[in-house]
Coordinates of C-alpha atoms in Angstrom, one line a residue:
M1 CA -68.2 -159.9 -196.4
K2 CA -67.1 -163.3 -196.1
T3 CA -65.0 -164.7 -198.7
L4 CA -66.2 -167.7 -200.3
L5 CA -64.6 -170.7 -202.9
T6 CA -66.7 -170.3 -205.5
Y7 CA -65.1 -173.0 -207.7
F8 CA -64.6 -176.4 -207.2
V9 CA -61.8 -178.8 -208.9
P10 CA -63.6 -182.3 -209.6
V11 CA -61.6 -185.3 -208.8
L12 CA -61.8 -186.6 -212.1
T13 CA -59.7 -183.4 -213.0
L14 CA -56.8 -184.0 -210.2
V15 CA -56.6 -188.0 -211.4
L16 CA -56.5 -186.2 -215.3
L17 CA -53.9 -183.6 -214.5
G18 CA -51.7 -185.7 -212.0
S19 CA -50.7 -185.9 -208.4
S20 CA -48.6 -182.9 -208.3
T21 CA -51.2 -181.2 -209.5
A22 CA -53.8 -182.1 -207.5
A23 CA -51.4 -181.3 -204.7
Y24 CA -51.5 -178.0 -206.0
A25 CA -55.1 -177.8 -206.6
V26 CA -55.5 -178.4 -202.8
N27 CA -53.2 -175.7 -202.0
C28 CA -55.2 -173.4 -204.3
Q29 CA -58.8 -174.1 -202.8
T30 CA -56.7 -173.4 -199.3
L31 CA -55.1 -170.2 -200.6
V32 CA -58.8 -168.0 -200.5
T33 CA -58.3 -168.5 -196.2
K34 CA -54.7 -166.8 -196.1
A35 CA -56.0 -163.3 -198.1
P36 CA -53.9 -160.4 -196.3
Q37 CA -56.1 -158.3 -193.8
N38 CA -58.6 -156.3 -195.7
V39 CA -58.0 -158.3 -199.1
E40 CA -61.1 -160.3 -200.4
I41 CA -60.2 -163.6 -202.4
K42 CA -63.1 -164.2 -205.0
T43 CA -62.2 -167.2 -206.7
T44 CA -59.2 -169.8 -206.6
M45 CA -59.7 -172.6 -209.5
M46 CA -57.1 -174.7 -211.3
G47 CA -56.5 -174.2 -214.9
R48 CA -55.0 -174.9 -218.1
D49 CA -54.5 -173.5 -222.0
K50 CA -53.4 -173.2 -224.9
D51 CA -51.1 -170.3 -223.9
V52 CA -49.5 -172.0 -220.6
R53 CA -47.6 -175.1 -220.6
S54 CA -48.1 -175.7 -217.1
P55 CA -51.2 -176.0 -214.9
Y56 CA -51.9 -173.1 -212.9
C57 CA -54.0 -171.6 -210.2
L58 CA -55.7 -168.9 -211.0
V59 CA -56.5 -166.3 -208.0
S60 CA -59.0 -163.5 -208.6
G61 CA -59.3 -160.9 -205.6
V62 CA -60.1 -157.5 -204.7
M63 CA -58.8 -154.9 -202.4
S64 CA -58.3 -151.2 -201.0
Q65 CA -62.6 -150.9 -201.4
R66 CA -63.9 -147.6 -201.2
M67 CA -66.0 -144.5 -201.9
G68 CA -64.6 -141.5 -204.3
V69 CA -65.2 -138.1 -203.8
D70 CA -67.0 -138.1 -207.0
D71 CA -69.3 -140.8 -205.2
K72 CA -68.4 -143.8 -206.8
F73 CA -67.4 -147.3 -206.0
Y74 CA -63.5 -147.6 -206.4
S75 CA -61.5 -150.9 -205.7
I76 CA -58.3 -152.7 -207.2
Q77 CA -59.3 -156.1 -208.8
F78 CA -56.9 -158.4 -209.6
E79 CA -55.5 -161.4 -211.0
L80 CA -52.8 -163.8 -209.7
R81 CA -51.6 -167.2 -211.6
L82 CA -49.1 -169.2 -210.1
P83 CA -47.9 -172.1 -212.3
N84 CA -46.9 -175.7 -211.2
F85 CA -43.6 -175.0 -213.2
W86 CA -42.4 -172.1 -210.9
Q87 CA -38.7 -171.0 -211.0
G88 CA -38.8 -168.4 -208.1
R89 CA -40.0 -165.7 -210.5
F90 CA -42.4 -163.1 -209.9
G91 CA -44.5 -160.8 -212.5
Y92 CA -45.7 -158.0 -211.7
Q93 CA -47.7 -156.9 -215.1
F94 CA -48.4 -153.7 -215.8
N95 CA -51.4 -153.1 -218.4
G96 CA -51.1 -150.3 -220.8
G97 CA -54.5 -147.8 -222.5
S98 CA -56.4 -146.0 -219.7
D99 CA -56.6 -149.9 -217.3
G100 CA -59.9 -150.4 -216.0
E101 CA -60.0 -154.3 -216.8
V102 CA -58.1 -157.2 -215.5
K103 CA -56.0 -158.4 -218.0
P104 CA -55.2 -162.4 -218.0
A105 CA -51.8 -162.4 -215.8
L106 CA -49.5 -164.0 -218.9
G107 CA -47.2 -161.7 -218.5
A108 CA -47.2 -161.4 -222.5
M109 CA -44.7 -158.9 -224.2
T110 CA -44.3 -157.4 -227.8
G111 CA -42.2 -159.5 -229.6
L112 CA -42.4 -162.8 -227.6
L113 CA -44.1 -166.1 -228.9
S114 CA -46.5 -167.5 -226.6
S115 CA -44.1 -170.7 -225.4
Q116 CA -41.6 -167.1 -224.1
Y117 CA -44.5 -165.6 -221.9
A118 CA -43.0 -165.0 -218.4
I119 CA -45.5 -167.5 -217.1
N120 CA -44.2 -170.0 -218.9
Q121 CA -40.9 -169.0 -218.0
G122 CA -41.5 -170.2 -214.4
F123 CA -43.2 -167.1 -212.9
A124 CA -46.4 -166.0 -211.0
V125 CA -47.6 -163.2 -212.5
V126 CA -50.2 -160.3 -211.4
S127 CA -52.6 -158.0 -213.2
S128 CA -54.8 -155.7 -212.1
N129 CA -57.4 -153.1 -213.3
G130 CA -55.2 -150.3 -212.1
G131 CA -57.8 -149.2 -209.5
H132 CA -60.9 -148.2 -211.1
D133 CA -63.5 -149.7 -213.4
A134 CA -63.9 -148.5 -217.3
Q135 CA -67.0 -149.8 -217.2
A136 CA -68.3 -147.5 -214.2
N137 CA -69.3 -144.6 -216.3
P138 CA -71.4 -145.5 -219.0
E139 CA -73.6 -142.1 -218.9
A140 CA -70.1 -140.8 -219.6
G141 CA -70.4 -142.2 -223.2
L142 CA -67.0 -142.7 -225.1
A143 CA -65.2 -140.8 -222.5
G144 CA -66.7 -143.4 -219.6
P145 CA -63.2 -145.2 -219.3
A146 CA -61.0 -141.9 -218.4
V147 CA -63.8 -140.1 -216.0
F148 CA -61.8 -141.9 -212.8
G149 CA -59.3 -139.0 -213.5
H150 CA -62.2 -136.9 -211.3
D151 CA -61.2 -139.3 -208.4
P152 CA -57.7 -137.7 -206.9
E153 CA -56.7 -141.6 -205.4
A154 CA -58.0 -143.2 -208.6
R155 CA -56.0 -140.8 -210.2
R156 CA -52.8 -141.9 -208.0
D157 CA -53.7 -145.8 -208.2
Y158 CA -53.5 -145.7 -211.7
G159 CA -50.2 -143.2 -211.4
Y160 CA -48.4 -145.3 -209.6
G161 CA -50.5 -146.6 -206.4
A162 CA -52.1 -149.6 -207.3
V163 CA -48.7 -151.0 -207.6
Q164 CA -47.6 -149.8 -204.4
K165 CA -50.6 -151.1 -202.7
L166 CA -50.7 -154.5 -204.6
N167 CA -47.3 -155.5 -204.7
P168 CA -46.9 -156.6 -201.1
V169 CA -50.1 -158.6 -201.4
A170 CA -49.0 -160.6 -204.5
R171 CA -45.8 -161.2 -202.8
S172 CA -47.5 -163.0 -199.8
L173 CA -50.3 -165.0 -201.6
I174 CA -47.1 -166.0 -203.9
E175 CA -45.1 -166.8 -200.8
S176 CA -47.8 -168.8 -199.2
Y177 CA -48.6 -170.8 -201.8
Y178 CA -45.5 -172.0 -202.6
A179 CA -44.3 -172.3 -199.1
S180 CA -41.0 -170.6 -200.8
P181 CA -39.4 -167.3 -201.0
I182 CA -39.5 -165.1 -204.0
K183 CA -36.3 -165.3 -205.5
Y184 CA -36.5 -162.7 -208.1
S185 CA -38.6 -160.2 -208.8
Y186 CA -39.4 -158.2 -211.9
G187 CA -41.7 -155.5 -213.5
L188 CA -43.5 -156.2 -217.2
G189 CA -45.0 -153.7 -218.9
Q190 CA -45.3 -151.3 -222.7
S191 CA -47.4 -148.4 -223.3
N192 CA -48.7 -146.8 -220.4
G193 CA -47.7 -149.9 -218.9
G194 CA -43.9 -149.4 -220.0
R195 CA -44.6 -145.8 -218.4
M196 CA -45.6 -147.3 -215.1
A197 CA -42.5 -149.8 -215.1
M198 CA -40.3 -146.7 -215.4
V199 CA -42.0 -145.3 -212.6
A200 CA -41.6 -148.2 -210.5
A201 CA -37.8 -148.0 -210.8
S202 CA -37.4 -144.1 -209.8
R203 CA -40.3 -144.9 -206.9
F204 CA -39.9 -148.3 -205.6
P205 CA -36.3 -148.5 -206.3
D206 CA -35.7 -152.2 -204.8
M207 CA -39.4 -153.5 -205.4
F208 CA -38.0 -154.8 -208.7
D209 CA -34.8 -157.0 -209.7
G210 CA -35.5 -156.7 -213.2
L211 CA -37.9 -154.3 -215.5
L212 CA -38.8 -154.8 -219.2
V213 CA -40.3 -152.1 -220.6
G214 CA -41.8 -151.7 -224.0
Y215 CA -42.3 -148.3 -226.0
P216 CA -43.3 -146.7 -223.3
G217 CA -45.4 -143.0 -222.4
F218 CA -43.3 -141.9 -219.7
N219 CA -44.3 -138.2 -219.9
L220 CA -47.6 -139.3 -220.1
P221 CA -49.6 -136.0 -220.3
R222 CA -47.0 -134.3 -222.6
A223 CA -47.5 -137.0 -224.6
A224 CA -51.3 -136.3 -225.0
L225 CA -50.4 -132.9 -225.7
Q226 CA -49.6 -134.0 -229.1
H227 CA -53.0 -135.6 -229.9
A228 CA -54.6 -131.7 -229.8
W229 CA -51.5 -130.9 -232.1
D230 CA -52.0 -133.7 -234.4
I231 CA -56.1 -133.3 -235.0
Q232 CA -55.4 -129.3 -235.5
A233 CA -52.8 -130.1 -237.9
L234 CA -54.6 -132.3 -239.8
H235 CA -58.0 -130.3 -239.8
R236 CA -56.1 -127.4 -241.5
V237 CA -55.7 -129.8 -244.9
N238 CA -59.6 -131.0 -244.8
D239 CA -62.0 -130.7 -242.1
D240 CA -62.7 -134.1 -242.3
I241 CA -59.5 -135.5 -241.1
S242 CA -59.7 -139.0 -242.5
Q243 CA -59.4 -137.5 -245.9
S244 CA -56.3 -135.4 -244.5
L245 CA -53.7 -137.7 -245.2
T246 CA -54.9 -140.9 -247.6
P247 CA -53.3 -144.3 -247.5
R248 CA -51.5 -143.7 -250.7
D249 CA -50.2 -140.1 -249.3
L250 CA -48.4 -142.1 -246.3
K251 CA -47.1 -144.8 -248.8
V252 CA -45.9 -142.1 -251.2
F253 CA -43.9 -140.5 -247.8
A254 CA -42.7 -143.4 -246.1
K255 CA -41.0 -144.4 -249.9
R256 CA -39.3 -141.1 -250.3
I257 CA -38.2 -141.5 -246.7
L258 CA -36.4 -144.9 -247.5
D259 CA -35.1 -143.6 -250.9
Q260 CA -32.9 -140.9 -249.3
C261 CA -32.2 -143.3 -245.9
D262 CA -32.3 -146.9 -246.9
T263 CA -28.6 -147.2 -247.5
L264 CA -27.1 -145.5 -244.7
D265 CA -27.1 -148.7 -243.0
G266 CA -25.0 -149.9 -245.7
I267 CA -27.6 -152.0 -247.7
S268 CA -31.0 -151.6 -249.1
D269 CA -33.2 -153.7 -247.3
D270 CA -36.5 -151.8 -246.7
M271 CA -35.4 -150.6 -243.0
I272 CA -33.4 -147.6 -241.7
F273 CA -31.2 -148.8 -239.1
A274 CA -29.0 -145.4 -239.5
A275 CA -32.5 -143.7 -238.2
D276 CA -30.1 -140.9 -236.5
T277 CA -28.3 -140.1 -239.6
C278 CA -31.6 -140.4 -241.8
Q279 CA -33.3 -137.4 -239.6
K280 CA -30.1 -135.2 -240.7
V281 CA -30.9 -136.1 -244.7
F282 CA -34.0 -136.4 -244.9
D283 CA -35.6 -133.6 -246.5
P284 CA -39.5 -133.5 -246.5
K285 CA -40.2 -130.2 -248.0
A286 CA -38.2 -132.1 -251.0
L287 CA -42.2 -134.1 -251.5
V288 CA -44.0 -131.3 -252.6
C289 CA -45.3 -131.2 -256.1
K290 CA -43.8 -128.5 -257.9
S291 CA -46.6 -128.9 -260.6
N292 CA -49.8 -130.9 -261.4
F293 CA -48.3 -133.2 -263.5
D294 CA -45.5 -134.3 -260.7
R295 CA -46.1 -137.8 -259.5
D296 CA -44.7 -139.7 -256.3
C297 CA -44.8 -136.0 -254.4
L298 CA -47.8 -134.3 -252.2
P299 CA -49.3 -131.3 -251.9
L300 CA -47.7 -128.6 -250.0
N301 CA -50.7 -128.4 -247.3
K302 CA -50.4 -132.4 -246.9
V303 CA -46.6 -131.8 -246.2
A304 CA -47.1 -128.8 -244.2
A305 CA -49.1 -130.8 -241.8
L306 CA -46.9 -134.0 -241.7
M307 CA -43.8 -131.5 -240.9
R308 CA -46.0 -129.8 -237.7
I309 CA -46.8 -133.2 -236.7
H310 CA -43.2 -134.6 -236.7
M311 CA -42.2 -130.8 -234.7
G312 CA -44.4 -132.0 -231.9
P313 CA -46.6 -129.8 -229.9
H314 CA -45.1 -126.2 -229.3
D315 CA -47.0 -122.9 -227.4
S316 CA -46.9 -119.8 -229.1
K317 CA -43.6 -118.5 -228.0
N318 CA -42.4 -122.0 -230.1
Q319 CA -41.5 -123.4 -226.4
A320 CA -41.5 -127.5 -227.5
L321 CA -43.8 -128.7 -225.2
Y322 CA -43.1 -132.6 -225.6
T323 CA -40.6 -133.2 -228.4
D324 CA -40.2 -134.3 -231.6
W325 CA -40.7 -137.2 -233.9
A326 CA -38.8 -139.7 -235.7
Y327 CA -39.4 -139.8 -239.6
D328 CA -39.6 -143.5 -240.2
T329 CA -41.3 -145.9 -242.4
G330 CA -43.7 -147.3 -240.3
I331 CA -45.9 -144.0 -241.1
S332 CA -47.3 -145.7 -244.0
S333 CA -48.4 -148.6 -241.1
D334 CA -52.4 -149.1 -240.3
N335 CA -51.4 -148.3 -236.8
W336 CA -50.2 -145.2 -237.2
R337 CA -53.3 -144.4 -239.2
M338 CA -55.3 -145.9 -236.7
W339 CA -54.1 -143.5 -234.0
K340 CA -53.5 -140.5 -235.7
V341 CA -56.2 -140.4 -238.7
E342 CA -58.9 -142.8 -239.2
S343 CA -59.6 -146.1 -237.4
T344 CA -62.1 -148.7 -238.2
I345 CA -64.3 -148.7 -235.5
S346 CA -67.8 -147.3 -236.7
D347 CA -69.1 -146.5 -233.4
W348 CA -66.7 -143.6 -233.6
S349 CA -67.5 -142.7 -236.9
N350 CA -64.2 -144.5 -237.8
K351 CA -62.7 -140.7 -235.9
P352 CA -59.0 -142.0 -234.9
I353 CA -58.0 -143.3 -231.5
S354 CA -56.3 -140.0 -230.4
V355 CA -59.7 -138.5 -230.8
V356 CA -61.6 -140.9 -228.4
M357 CA -58.9 -142.4 -226.1
G358 CA -56.4 -139.5 -226.6
A359 CA -59.1 -136.4 -225.8
A360 CA -61.1 -138.4 -222.7
S361 CA -57.5 -138.8 -221.2
L362 CA -56.3 -135.4 -221.5
A363 CA -59.4 -133.5 -220.2
H364 CA -60.4 -136.1 -217.5
I365 CA -57.2 -137.2 -216.8
F366 CA -54.1 -135.2 -217.8
T367 CA -55.4 -132.0 -216.5
T368 CA -56.3 -129.9 -213.2
P369 CA -58.9 -128.8 -213.2
F370 CA -60.6 -131.7 -215.0
T371 CA -63.0 -130.5 -218.5
N372 CA -65.9 -132.4 -217.8
V373 CA -66.2 -133.2 -221.8
A374 CA -69.4 -134.8 -223.0
G375 CA -68.7 -138.3 -224.2
N376 CA -69.7 -138.2 -227.9
I377 CA -67.7 -138.2 -230.8
Y378 CA -68.1 -134.5 -232.1
A379 CA -67.8 -133.3 -228.6
L380 CA -64.4 -134.6 -228.2
E381 CA -63.6 -134.1 -231.5
N382 CA -64.1 -130.2 -230.9
Y383 CA -62.0 -130.5 -227.7
L384 CA -59.0 -131.0 -229.6
L385 CA -59.5 -128.5 -232.1
K386 CA -60.1 -125.8 -229.6
F387 CA -57.2 -126.6 -227.3
D388 CA -55.5 -123.7 -226.4
F389 CA -51.6 -124.8 -226.0
D390 CA -50.8 -121.5 -224.2
K391 CA -53.8 -121.7 -221.7
D392 CA -54.6 -125.2 -221.9
A393 CA -51.5 -127.1 -221.7
P394 CA -50.1 -125.8 -218.6
K395 CA -52.9 -127.6 -217.0
I396 CA -50.9 -131.0 -217.3
Y397 CA -48.6 -129.2 -214.4
A398 CA -51.4 -127.7 -212.2
T399 CA -52.7 -128.4 -208.7
N400 CA -55.6 -127.2 -206.3
N401 CA -57.2 -127.9 -203.4
Q402 CA -58.6 -131.4 -204.3
F403 CA -55.5 -132.2 -206.8
K404 CA -52.5 -131.8 -204.6
E405 CA -50.2 -133.8 -207.2
S406 CA -50.4 -132.7 -210.2
A407 CA -50.5 -135.1 -213.6
M408 CA -47.3 -134.6 -214.5
T409 CA -46.1 -135.6 -211.2
T410 CA -48.6 -138.4 -210.7
M411 CA -47.7 -140.1 -214.1
T412 CA -44.1 -139.6 -213.2
T413 CA -41.7 -139.0 -211.0
P414 CA -40.6 -135.8 -209.2
D415 CA -37.2 -136.2 -210.7
A416 CA -38.7 -136.9 -214.5
A417 CA -36.6 -134.3 -216.2
K418 CA -33.8 -135.4 -214.5
P419 CA -33.4 -138.9 -213.6
K420 CA -30.4 -140.9 -211.8
L421 CA -32.0 -143.9 -210.4
T422 CA -29.1 -143.9 -208.2
E423 CA -31.1 -146.5 -205.8
F424 CA -32.6 -148.8 -208.7
K425 CA -29.1 -148.8 -209.9
Q426 CA -27.3 -149.5 -206.0
H427 CA -30.4 -152.1 -205.2
G428 CA -28.7 -153.7 -208.6
G429 CA -31.7 -153.7 -210.5
K430 CA -31.4 -153.6 -214.5
M431 CA -34.1 -152.7 -217.0
I432 CA -34.5 -153.3 -220.9
I433 CA -36.5 -150.8 -222.9
F434 CA -37.5 -151.1 -226.3
H435 CA -39.4 -149.0 -228.1
G436 CA -40.3 -148.6 -232.1
N437 CA -39.0 -145.9 -234.5
S438 CA -42.2 -145.6 -235.9
D439 CA -44.8 -145.1 -232.9
P440 CA -47.1 -142.6 -233.1
V441 CA -48.5 -142.3 -229.5
F442 CA -45.0 -141.9 -227.8
S443 CA -42.2 -140.4 -229.6
V444 CA -39.1 -142.7 -229.8
K445 CA -37.1 -139.5 -229.2
D446 CA -38.5 -139.0 -225.9
T447 CA -37.2 -142.2 -224.6
M448 CA -33.8 -141.4 -226.2
R449 CA -33.7 -138.2 -224.2
W450 CA -34.5 -139.6 -221.1
Y451 CA -31.8 -142.5 -221.4
D452 CA -29.5 -139.6 -222.4
F453 CA -30.3 -137.5 -219.5
L454 CA -29.7 -140.8 -217.4
D455 CA -26.7 -141.1 -218.8
F456 CA -25.2 -138.0 -218.3
M457 CA -26.4 -137.3 -214.7
L458 CA -24.5 -140.8 -214.5
E459 CA -21.6 -139.7 -216.3
G460 CA -21.5 -142.1 -218.6
R461 CA -22.3 -145.4 -216.8
A462 CA -26.4 -145.9 -217.6
P463 CA -25.4 -148.9 -219.7
E464 CA -24.5 -150.7 -216.7
F465 CA -28.1 -151.0 -215.9
V466 CA -30.2 -149.9 -218.9
R467 CA -30.4 -150.6 -222.2
L468 CA -32.5 -149.0 -225.0
Y469 CA -33.4 -150.9 -228.2
R470 CA -35.1 -149.1 -231.1
I471 CA -36.8 -151.1 -233.3
P472 CA -37.1 -149.2 -237.2
G473 CA -40.2 -149.5 -238.7
M474 CA -42.5 -150.9 -235.5
P475 CA -45.1 -148.1 -234.9
H476 CA -47.0 -148.9 -231.5
G477 CA -47.3 -152.6 -230.6
Q478 CA -46.2 -155.3 -233.8
G479 CA -46.9 -154.2 -237.4
G480 CA -45.1 -152.2 -239.8
P481 CA -42.5 -152.9 -242.5
S482 CA -40.6 -154.5 -239.3
A483 CA -38.0 -157.1 -237.9
D484 CA -40.6 -157.3 -234.7
Q485 CA -40.5 -160.7 -233.6
F486 CA -37.6 -161.0 -230.6
D487 CA -37.2 -162.2 -227.1
M488 CA -36.1 -159.1 -225.0
L489 CA -37.4 -161.1 -222.2
Q490 CA -34.4 -164.0 -221.7
P491 CA -31.9 -161.6 -222.2
L492 CA -33.0 -159.6 -219.2
I493 CA -33.6 -162.5 -217.1
S494 CA -30.2 -163.7 -218.0
W495 CA -28.8 -160.1 -216.9
V496 CA -30.7 -160.5 -213.6
E497 CA -29.9 -163.8 -212.6
R498 CA -26.7 -164.6 -214.4
K499 CA -25.0 -160.8 -214.4
Q500 CA -24.9 -161.8 -218.5
T501 CA -25.0 -158.2 -219.7
P502 CA -27.1 -157.9 -222.9
K503 CA -25.6 -156.7 -226.5
H504 CA -27.6 -157.4 -229.7
I505 CA -30.8 -159.1 -229.8
V506 CA -31.7 -160.6 -233.2
A507 CA -35.3 -160.0 -233.9
A508 CA -36.9 -161.4 -237.1
T509 CA -39.6 -160.3 -239.2
R510 CA -43.0 -162.4 -239.0
E511 CA -44.5 -164.4 -242.3
K512 CA -48.4 -163.3 -240.6
N513 CA -47.2 -159.1 -241.0
P514 CA -48.7 -158.3 -244.0
E515 CA -47.0 -154.9 -244.4
I516 CA -43.3 -156.3 -244.5
T517 CA -42.2 -155.9 -248.3
A518 CA -41.4 -159.4 -250.1
R519 CA -37.6 -158.9 -249.8
M520 CA -37.8 -158.9 -246.2
A521 CA -39.7 -162.2 -245.2
G522 CA -37.2 -164.5 -243.6
M523 CA -35.2 -161.6 -242.5
T524 CA -33.4 -161.2 -238.9
R525 CA -31.4 -158.7 -237.7
P526 CA -29.6 -157.4 -234.7
L527 CA -31.4 -154.8 -232.4
C528 CA -28.2 -152.3 -231.2
P529 CA -28.2 -151.0 -227.5
Y530 CA -28.5 -147.4 -228.3
P531 CA -26.7 -145.4 -229.7
S532 CA -25.1 -148.3 -231.9
Y533 CA -27.3 -149.5 -234.5
A534 CA -27.0 -152.7 -237.1
K535 CA -24.6 -151.8 -240.0
Y536 CA -24.2 -154.5 -242.9
N537 CA -20.5 -156.1 -243.0
K538 CA -20.8 -158.6 -245.5
G539 CA -22.7 -162.2 -246.3
D540 CA -26.5 -162.4 -246.9
F541 CA -28.3 -159.2 -246.5
L542 CA -31.2 -161.6 -244.8
Q543 CA -29.1 -163.1 -242.4
A544 CA -28.7 -160.7 -238.6
T545 CA -24.8 -162.3 -238.7
S546 CA -23.8 -160.3 -241.7
F547 CA -24.2 -157.2 -239.7
Q548 CA -22.2 -155.1 -236.7
C549 CA -23.3 -152.9 -234.1
V550 CA -21.7 -149.2 -234.5
I551 CA -22.1 -146.1 -233.6
A552 CA -22.7 -143.4 -236.0
K553 CA -20.1 -140.5 -236.3

């Protein structure tokens, strides 16, 4: 198939945008003829929008086109944005969820203002569909976006292969466009994209100079077991899981956590920075109502369900299959409820995301052999309700003649349990990770455990190239009673390019966040590198300068 230039930039537009942009526009048009072998550039055009301060060349392309073992068509589709305001930086944008669509290549990350997106920091940014099309299996109903998991190469592309294939193509196009070598390469991603960034540090240690990782699902298949664990725990309370834990129940639970833990960091401010100490002192059993006349308490079966959820999935021998979860105030957030208890999506019968995305991914992508669960809401929920943690959970480690790699190996790395990142460190790579303490999808404790193992394997030298920041009250992305406005990208740039090691990072509460309390308005707080936390010292409690980073005794 011949490549075609499908967009024409009018002369008037070039005049309005200026001569330098006109020159870039010519380069943008000719880029269609400079695609590497077996890569088709479908469109190139000059663009500008409200989130990008510089005009840019927008490139859309496709590569690795093939027919899968399931007789479905697969390809890696991608978007590359090349700003006029280029500072020699390349950003690979790892996308979240199950992939399957090309998200705008802006380098947007949780915590950033649009002016702080990577593309506005002089990055050329690439984004892809991860090697499959989420709309390719409409006959599979709600499970459609996960059915690509029936093809081994599509699983591998989703796990890490698409990055391995697309990265050199994107680099080639960037350097051809600017006629200049890339100075610094970065990977940016959150949720599943955060997993991919951490995987890249191990599988492709010299691919990126800096990695920005947000609330990562590093042990993705193991984390997916939690979906079945949650639904079974909630179903014990009520057959209709949306009624198992009401919004009031979760607010009562969050308030009791605050009552016991708020002042552990030296001040009462509706946020729990001394999170590690809180896990030791908080006693959920104290919430159980002792009589029918008690207030601000919960029935025994609801407390038991919450304790079971926070315990994490176990088999019948009481062996942990994932990890436990932190007790934190963001449990009262809409985000936490949407993932675990009830969504606002009528097409899902208001079932939570765990029932739809969670069940579909666990059945079709993360177990071998896959279970071809029907794509209706009742079949998906029933799959989770009948999930056997003795017989079904081991399938995340299984292989067969078709799937030579287990889902765990494909989605993580062969050395996932004992990370060392020796080559990434030797290459000079730097990594910043941030994670909300109230994340309902991927436990912050799993990320802490990964970091602890890394630090142990390196005999205490992990802080030399990896920093982890925890955000109290923040769920899966912005929201919850948290200070969720922060810039993690600039500290990473300074670390990579100017050898300035990051220390604390200032976060602020957002005026537009309806879940902050009245006294949290206008508040700033230092986010301290793990294992330290922000403790009140003296001064105005609204100001980050009134706190210092300390390590719990």
